[in-house]
Amino acid sequence: MNINFTLIAQALAFAALIWIIATKIWPPLMKAIEERQQKIAEGLAAADRSQKDLAQTQEKVNEALKDARGKANEIIDQAHVRANQIVEAAKNEAVAEANRQKDLAKAEIDAAANRAREDLRKQVAALAVSGAEKLLKREIDANAHKALLDELAAEI
């Protein structure tokens, strides 16, 4: 065997192998590698977008919670104000009712005092007539002297 022929044959086989690899194996392999790189890049970009969206959503949630807390505090303050108004109205109503009851009691007392004065006048008039009857030792006709008794009652 000739060493030159073997060397040339091996060089041709190596060149054929390189040509087969370069034309048949290398392009699909590079295509698969590029697709994988593209998928990885898209995945990283999607992860970055997801993290940004998560951060924005977290900010929106925090803002919504802040608004909800503010509204809750406002509602609580309004409830306190309304409760104070109700208590104040109840106090005013109680005071008005107490004054009305006091006025009614005062009116009843005045009416009772007037009735008592009237009864006392009548009793004093009867006593005066009785005393005058005893003094005169005769009976005074009540019908005849009604004007006299009314005048006496008015003076008393």
PDB file of C-alpha atoms in Angstrom:
ATOM      1  CA  MET A   1       0.000   0.000   0.000  1.00  0.00           C
ATOM      2  CA  ASN A   2       1.079   3.299  -0.872  1.00  0.00           C
ATOM      3  CA  ILE A   3       1.165   5.874   1.888  1.00  0.00           C
ATOM      4  CA  ASN A   4       0.315   8.744  -0.430  1.00  0.00           C
ATOM      5  CA  PHE A   5      -2.775   6.977  -1.710  1.00  0.00           C
ATOM      6  CA  THR A   6      -3.921   6.234   1.844  1.00  0.00           C
ATOM      7  CA  LEU A   7      -3.310   9.783   2.892  1.00  0.00           C
ATOM      8  CA  ILE A   8      -5.229  11.180  -0.090  1.00  0.00           C
ATOM      9  CA  ALA A   9      -8.079   8.702   0.438  1.00  0.00           C
ATOM     10  CA  GLN A  10      -8.301   9.663   4.091  1.00  0.00           C
ATOM     11  CA  ALA A  11      -8.247  13.360   3.166  1.00  0.00           C
ATOM     12  CA  LEU A  12     -11.026  12.797   0.620  1.00  0.00           C
ATOM     13  CA  ALA A  13     -13.061  10.804   3.154  1.00  0.00           C
ATOM     14  CA  PHE A  14     -12.522  13.521   5.723  1.00  0.00           C
ATOM     15  CA  ALA A  15     -13.551  16.208   3.216  1.00  0.00           C
ATOM     16  CA  ALA A  16     -16.643  14.174   2.280  1.00  0.00           C
ATOM     17  CA  LEU A  17     -17.484  13.796   5.959  1.00  0.00           C
ATOM     18  CA  ILE A  18     -17.110  17.534   6.507  1.00  0.00           C
ATOM     19  CA  TRP A  19     -19.260  18.262   3.424  1.00  0.00           C
ATOM     20  CA  ILE A  20     -21.997  15.850   4.638  1.00  0.00           C
ATOM     21  CA  ILE A  21     -21.912  17.348   8.119  1.00  0.00           C
ATOM     22  CA  ALA A  22     -21.916  20.927   6.734  1.00  0.00           C
ATOM     23  CA  THR A  23     -24.793  20.310   4.321  1.00  0.00           C
ATOM     24  CA  LYS A  24     -26.957  17.727   6.033  1.00  0.00           C
ATOM     25  CA  ILE A  25     -26.356  17.808   9.782  1.00  0.00           C
ATOM     26  CA  TRP A  26     -25.131  21.320  10.606  1.00  0.00           C
ATOM     27  CA  PRO A  27     -28.104  23.423   9.233  1.00  0.00           C
ATOM     28  CA  PRO A  28     -30.834  21.505  11.146  1.00  0.00           C
ATOM     29  CA  LEU A  29     -28.645  21.479  14.236  1.00  0.00           C
ATOM     30  CA  MET A  30     -28.098  25.253  13.982  1.00  0.00           C
ATOM     31  CA  LYS A  31     -31.793  25.755  13.287  1.00  0.00           C
ATOM     32  CA  ALA A  32     -32.692  23.767  16.431  1.00  0.00           C
ATOM     33  CA  ILE A  33     -30.137  25.720  18.474  1.00  0.00           C
ATOM     34  CA  GLU A  34     -31.480  29.074  17.156  1.00  0.00           C
ATOM     35  CA  GLU A  35     -35.083  28.031  17.874  1.00  0.00           C
ATOM     36  CA  ARG A  36     -34.073  27.005  21.376  1.00  0.00           C
ATOM     37  CA  GLN A  37     -32.289  30.336  21.891  1.00  0.00           C
ATOM     38  CA  GLN A  38     -35.348  32.177  20.586  1.00  0.00           C
ATOM     39  CA  LYS A  39     -37.653  30.226  22.933  1.00  0.00           C
ATOM     40  CA  ILE A  40     -35.361  30.941  25.849  1.00  0.00           C
ATOM     41  CA  ALA A  41     -35.265  34.665  24.922  1.00  0.00           C
ATOM     42  CA  GLU A  42     -39.059  34.741  24.598  1.00  0.00           C
ATOM     43  CA  GLY A  43     -39.389  32.966  27.946  1.00  0.00           C
ATOM     44  CA  LEU A  44     -37.072  35.478  29.614  1.00  0.00           C
ATOM     45  CA  ALA A  45     -38.951  38.380  28.002  1.00  0.00           C
ATOM     46  CA  ALA A  46     -42.273  36.870  29.138  1.00  0.00           C
ATOM     47  CA  ALA A  47     -40.866  36.442  32.644  1.00  0.00           C
ATOM     48  CA  ASP A  48     -39.775  40.100  32.668  1.00  0.00           C
ATOM     49  CA  ARG A  49     -43.219  41.193  31.439  1.00  0.00           C
ATOM     50  CA  SER A  50     -44.862  39.000  34.040  1.00  0.00           C
ATOM     51  CA  GLN A  51     -42.744  40.527  36.786  1.00  0.00           C
ATOM     52  CA  LYS A  52     -43.579  44.036  35.561  1.00  0.00           C
ATOM     53  CA  ASP A  53     -47.265  43.123  35.362  1.00  0.00           C
ATOM     54  CA  LEU A  54     -47.055  41.618  38.845  1.00  0.00           C
ATOM     55  CA  ALA A  55     -45.449  44.787  40.180  1.00  0.00           C
ATOM     56  CA  GLN A  56     -48.127  46.938  38.508  1.00  0.00           C
ATOM     57  CA  THR A  57     -50.873  44.689  39.788  1.00  0.00           C
ATOM     58  CA  GLN A  58     -49.360  44.803  43.274  1.00  0.00           C
ATOM     59  CA  GLU A  59     -49.333  48.615  43.094  1.00  0.00           C
ATOM     60  CA  LYS A  60     -52.961  48.628  41.941  1.00  0.00           C
ATOM     61  CA  VAL A  61     -53.899  46.262  44.774  1.00  0.00           C
ATOM     62  CA  ASN A  62     -52.096  48.446  47.302  1.00  0.00           C
ATOM     63  CA  GLU A  63     -53.804  51.529  45.900  1.00  0.00           C
ATOM     64  CA  ALA A  64     -57.193  49.788  45.985  1.00  0.00           C
ATOM     65  CA  LEU A  65     -56.557  48.735  49.596  1.00  0.00           C
ATOM     66  CA  LYS A  66     -55.564  52.286  50.462  1.00  0.00           C
ATOM     67  CA  ASP A  67     -58.747  53.621  48.847  1.00  0.00           C
ATOM     68  CA  ALA A  68     -60.843  50.978  50.590  1.00  0.00           C
ATOM     69  CA  ARG A  69     -59.295  51.839  53.943  1.00  0.00           C
ATOM     70  CA  GLY A  70     -59.902  55.536  53.296  1.00  0.00           C
ATOM     71  CA  LYS A  71     -63.518  54.871  52.377  1.00  0.00           C
ATOM     72  CA  ALA A  72     -63.947  52.609  55.406  1.00  0.00           C
ATOM     73  CA  ASN A  73     -62.545  55.318  57.675  1.00  0.00           C
ATOM     74  CA  GLU A  74     -64.840  57.856  56.020  1.00  0.00           C
ATOM     75  CA  ILE A  75     -67.846  55.573  56.550  1.00  0.00           C
ATOM     76  CA  ILE A  76     -66.838  55.046  60.181  1.00  0.00           C
ATOM     77  CA  ASP A  77     -66.497  58.808  60.674  1.00  0.00           C
ATOM     78  CA  GLN A  78     -69.908  59.353  59.091  1.00  0.00           C
ATOM     79  CA  ALA A  79     -71.352  56.673  61.363  1.00  0.00           C
ATOM     80  CA  HIS A  80     -69.864  58.418  64.404  1.00  0.00           C
ATOM     81  CA  VAL A  81     -71.281  61.755  63.267  1.00  0.00           C
ATOM     82  CA  ARG A  82     -74.700  60.177  62.640  1.00  0.00           C
ATOM     83  CA  ALA A  83     -74.596  58.440  66.028  1.00  0.00           C
ATOM     84  CA  ASN A  84     -73.778  61.743  67.701  1.00  0.00           C
ATOM     85  CA  GLN A  85     -76.634  63.390  65.818  1.00  0.00           C
ATOM     86  CA  ILE A  86     -79.017  60.648  66.932  1.00  0.00           C
ATOM     87  CA  VAL A  87     -77.865  60.962  70.544  1.00  0.00           C
ATOM     88  CA  GLU A  88     -78.213  64.753  70.379  1.00  0.00           C
ATOM     89  CA  ALA A  89     -81.689  64.460  68.835  1.00  0.00           C
ATOM     90  CA  ALA A  90     -82.685  61.982  71.544  1.00  0.00           C
ATOM     91  CA  LYS A  91     -81.390  64.362  74.218  1.00  0.00           C
ATOM     92  CA  ASN A  92     -83.290  67.271  72.692  1.00  0.00           C
ATOM     93  CA  GLU A  93     -86.427  65.171  72.407  1.00  0.00           C
ATOM     94  CA  ALA A  94     -86.063  64.054  76.030  1.00  0.00           C
ATOM     95  CA  VAL A  95     -85.614  67.660  77.180  1.00  0.00           C
ATOM     96  CA  ALA A  96     -88.650  68.734  75.142  1.00  0.00           C
ATOM     97  CA  GLU A  97     -90.715  65.877  76.582  1.00  0.00           C
ATOM     98  CA  ALA A  98     -89.561  66.762  80.114  1.00  0.00           C
ATOM     99  CA  ASN A  99     -90.532  70.401  79.538  1.00  0.00           C
ATOM    100  CA  ARG A 100     -93.896  69.332  78.141  1.00  0.00           C
ATOM    101  CA  GLN A 101     -94.500  67.051  81.136  1.00  0.00           C
ATOM    102  CA  LYS A 102     -93.435  69.878  83.454  1.00  0.00           C
ATOM    103  CA  ASP A 103     -95.811  72.294  81.744  1.00  0.00           C
ATOM    104  CA  LEU A 104     -98.649  69.759  81.986  1.00  0.00           C
ATOM    105  CA  ALA A 105     -97.925  69.210  85.665  1.00  0.00           C
ATOM    106  CA  LYS A 106     -97.773  72.977  86.225  1.00  0.00           C
ATOM    107  CA  ALA A 107    -101.100  73.394  84.438  1.00  0.00           C
ATOM    108  CA  GLU A 108    -102.640  70.639  86.551  1.00  0.00           C
ATOM    109  CA  ILE A 109    -101.251  72.225  89.713  1.00  0.00           C
ATOM    110  CA  ASP A 110    -102.621  75.640  88.678  1.00  0.00           C
ATOM    111  CA  ALA A 111    -106.020  74.113  87.898  1.00  0.00           C
ATOM    112  CA  ALA A 112    -106.037  72.277  91.227  1.00  0.00           C
ATOM    113  CA  ALA A 113    -105.040  75.497  93.024  1.00  0.00           C
ATOM    114  CA  ASN A 114    -107.836  77.402  91.266  1.00  0.00           C
ATOM    115  CA  ARG A 115    -110.334  74.681  92.203  1.00  0.00           C
ATOM    116  CA  ALA A 116    -109.093  74.773  95.771  1.00  0.00           C
ATOM    117  CA  ARG A 117    -109.415  78.588  95.864  1.00  0.00           C
ATOM    118  CA  GLU A 118    -112.924  78.348  94.448  1.00  0.00           C
ATOM    119  CA  ASP A 119    -113.871  75.686  96.990  1.00  0.00           C
ATOM    120  CA  LEU A 120    -112.329  77.793  99.746  1.00  0.00           C
ATOM    121  CA  ARG A 121    -114.308  80.851  98.590  1.00  0.00           C
ATOM    122  CA  LYS A 122    -117.489  78.829  98.625  1.00  0.00           C
ATOM    123  CA  GLN A 123    -116.715  77.506 102.109  1.00  0.00           C
ATOM    124  CA  VAL A 124    -115.823  80.984 103.367  1.00  0.00           C
ATOM    125  CA  ALA A 125    -119.052  82.330 101.854  1.00  0.00           C
ATOM    126  CA  ALA A 126    -121.040  79.518 103.480  1.00  0.00           C
ATOM    127  CA  LEU A 127    -119.311  80.182 106.797  1.00  0.00           C
ATOM    128  CA  ALA A 128    -119.976  83.909 106.478  1.00  0.00           C
ATOM    129  CA  VAL A 129    -123.638  83.250 105.710  1.00  0.00           C
ATOM    130  CA  SER A 130    -123.834  80.784 108.576  1.00  0.00           C
ATOM    131  CA  GLY A 131    -122.126  83.233 110.900  1.00  0.00           C
ATOM    132  CA  ALA A 132    -124.401  86.055 109.801  1.00  0.00           C
ATOM    133  CA  GLU A 133    -127.419  83.769 110.270  1.00  0.00           C
ATOM    134  CA  LYS A 134    -126.358  82.924 113.776  1.00  0.00           C
ATOM    135  CA  LEU A 135    -125.752  86.567 114.535  1.00  0.00           C
ATOM    136  CA  LEU A 136    -129.087  87.667 113.271  1.00  0.00           C
ATOM    137  CA  LYS A 137    -130.834  84.606 114.604  1.00  0.00           C
ATOM    138  CA  ARG A 138    -132.812  84.314 111.540  1.00  0.00           C
ATOM    139  CA  GLU A 139    -132.423  82.466 108.286  1.00  0.00           C
ATOM    140  CA  ILE A 140    -131.234  84.266 105.164  1.00  0.00           C
ATOM    141  CA  ASP A 141    -132.955  83.218 101.985  1.00  0.00           C
ATOM    142  CA  ALA A 142    -130.198  82.066  99.591  1.00  0.00           C
ATOM    143  CA  ASN A 143    -132.231  82.798  96.478  1.00  0.00           C
ATOM    144  CA  ALA A 144    -133.060  86.285  97.585  1.00  0.00           C
ATOM    145  CA  HIS A 145    -129.523  87.195  98.449  1.00  0.00           C
ATOM    146  CA  LYS A 146    -127.619  85.319  95.711  1.00  0.00           C
ATOM    147  CA  ALA A 147    -126.215  88.580  94.339  1.00  0.00           C
ATOM    148  CA  LEU A 148    -124.942  89.410  97.831  1.00  0.00           C
ATOM    149  CA  LEU A 149    -123.219  86.015  98.125  1.00  0.00           C
ATOM    150  CA  ASP A 150    -121.621  86.301  94.645  1.00  0.00           C
ATOM    151  CA  GLU A 151    -120.292  89.723  95.520  1.00  0.00           C
ATOM    152  CA  LEU A 152    -118.907  88.365  98.806  1.00  0.00           C
ATOM    153  CA  ALA A 153    -117.272  85.430  96.992  1.00  0.00           C
ATOM    154  CA  ALA A 154    -115.683  87.792  94.466  1.00  0.00           C
ATOM    155  CA  GLU A 155    -114.249  89.955  97.250  1.00  0.00           C
ATOM    156  CA  ILE A 156    -112.754  86.930  98.975  1.00  0.00           C
TER     157      ILE A 156
END
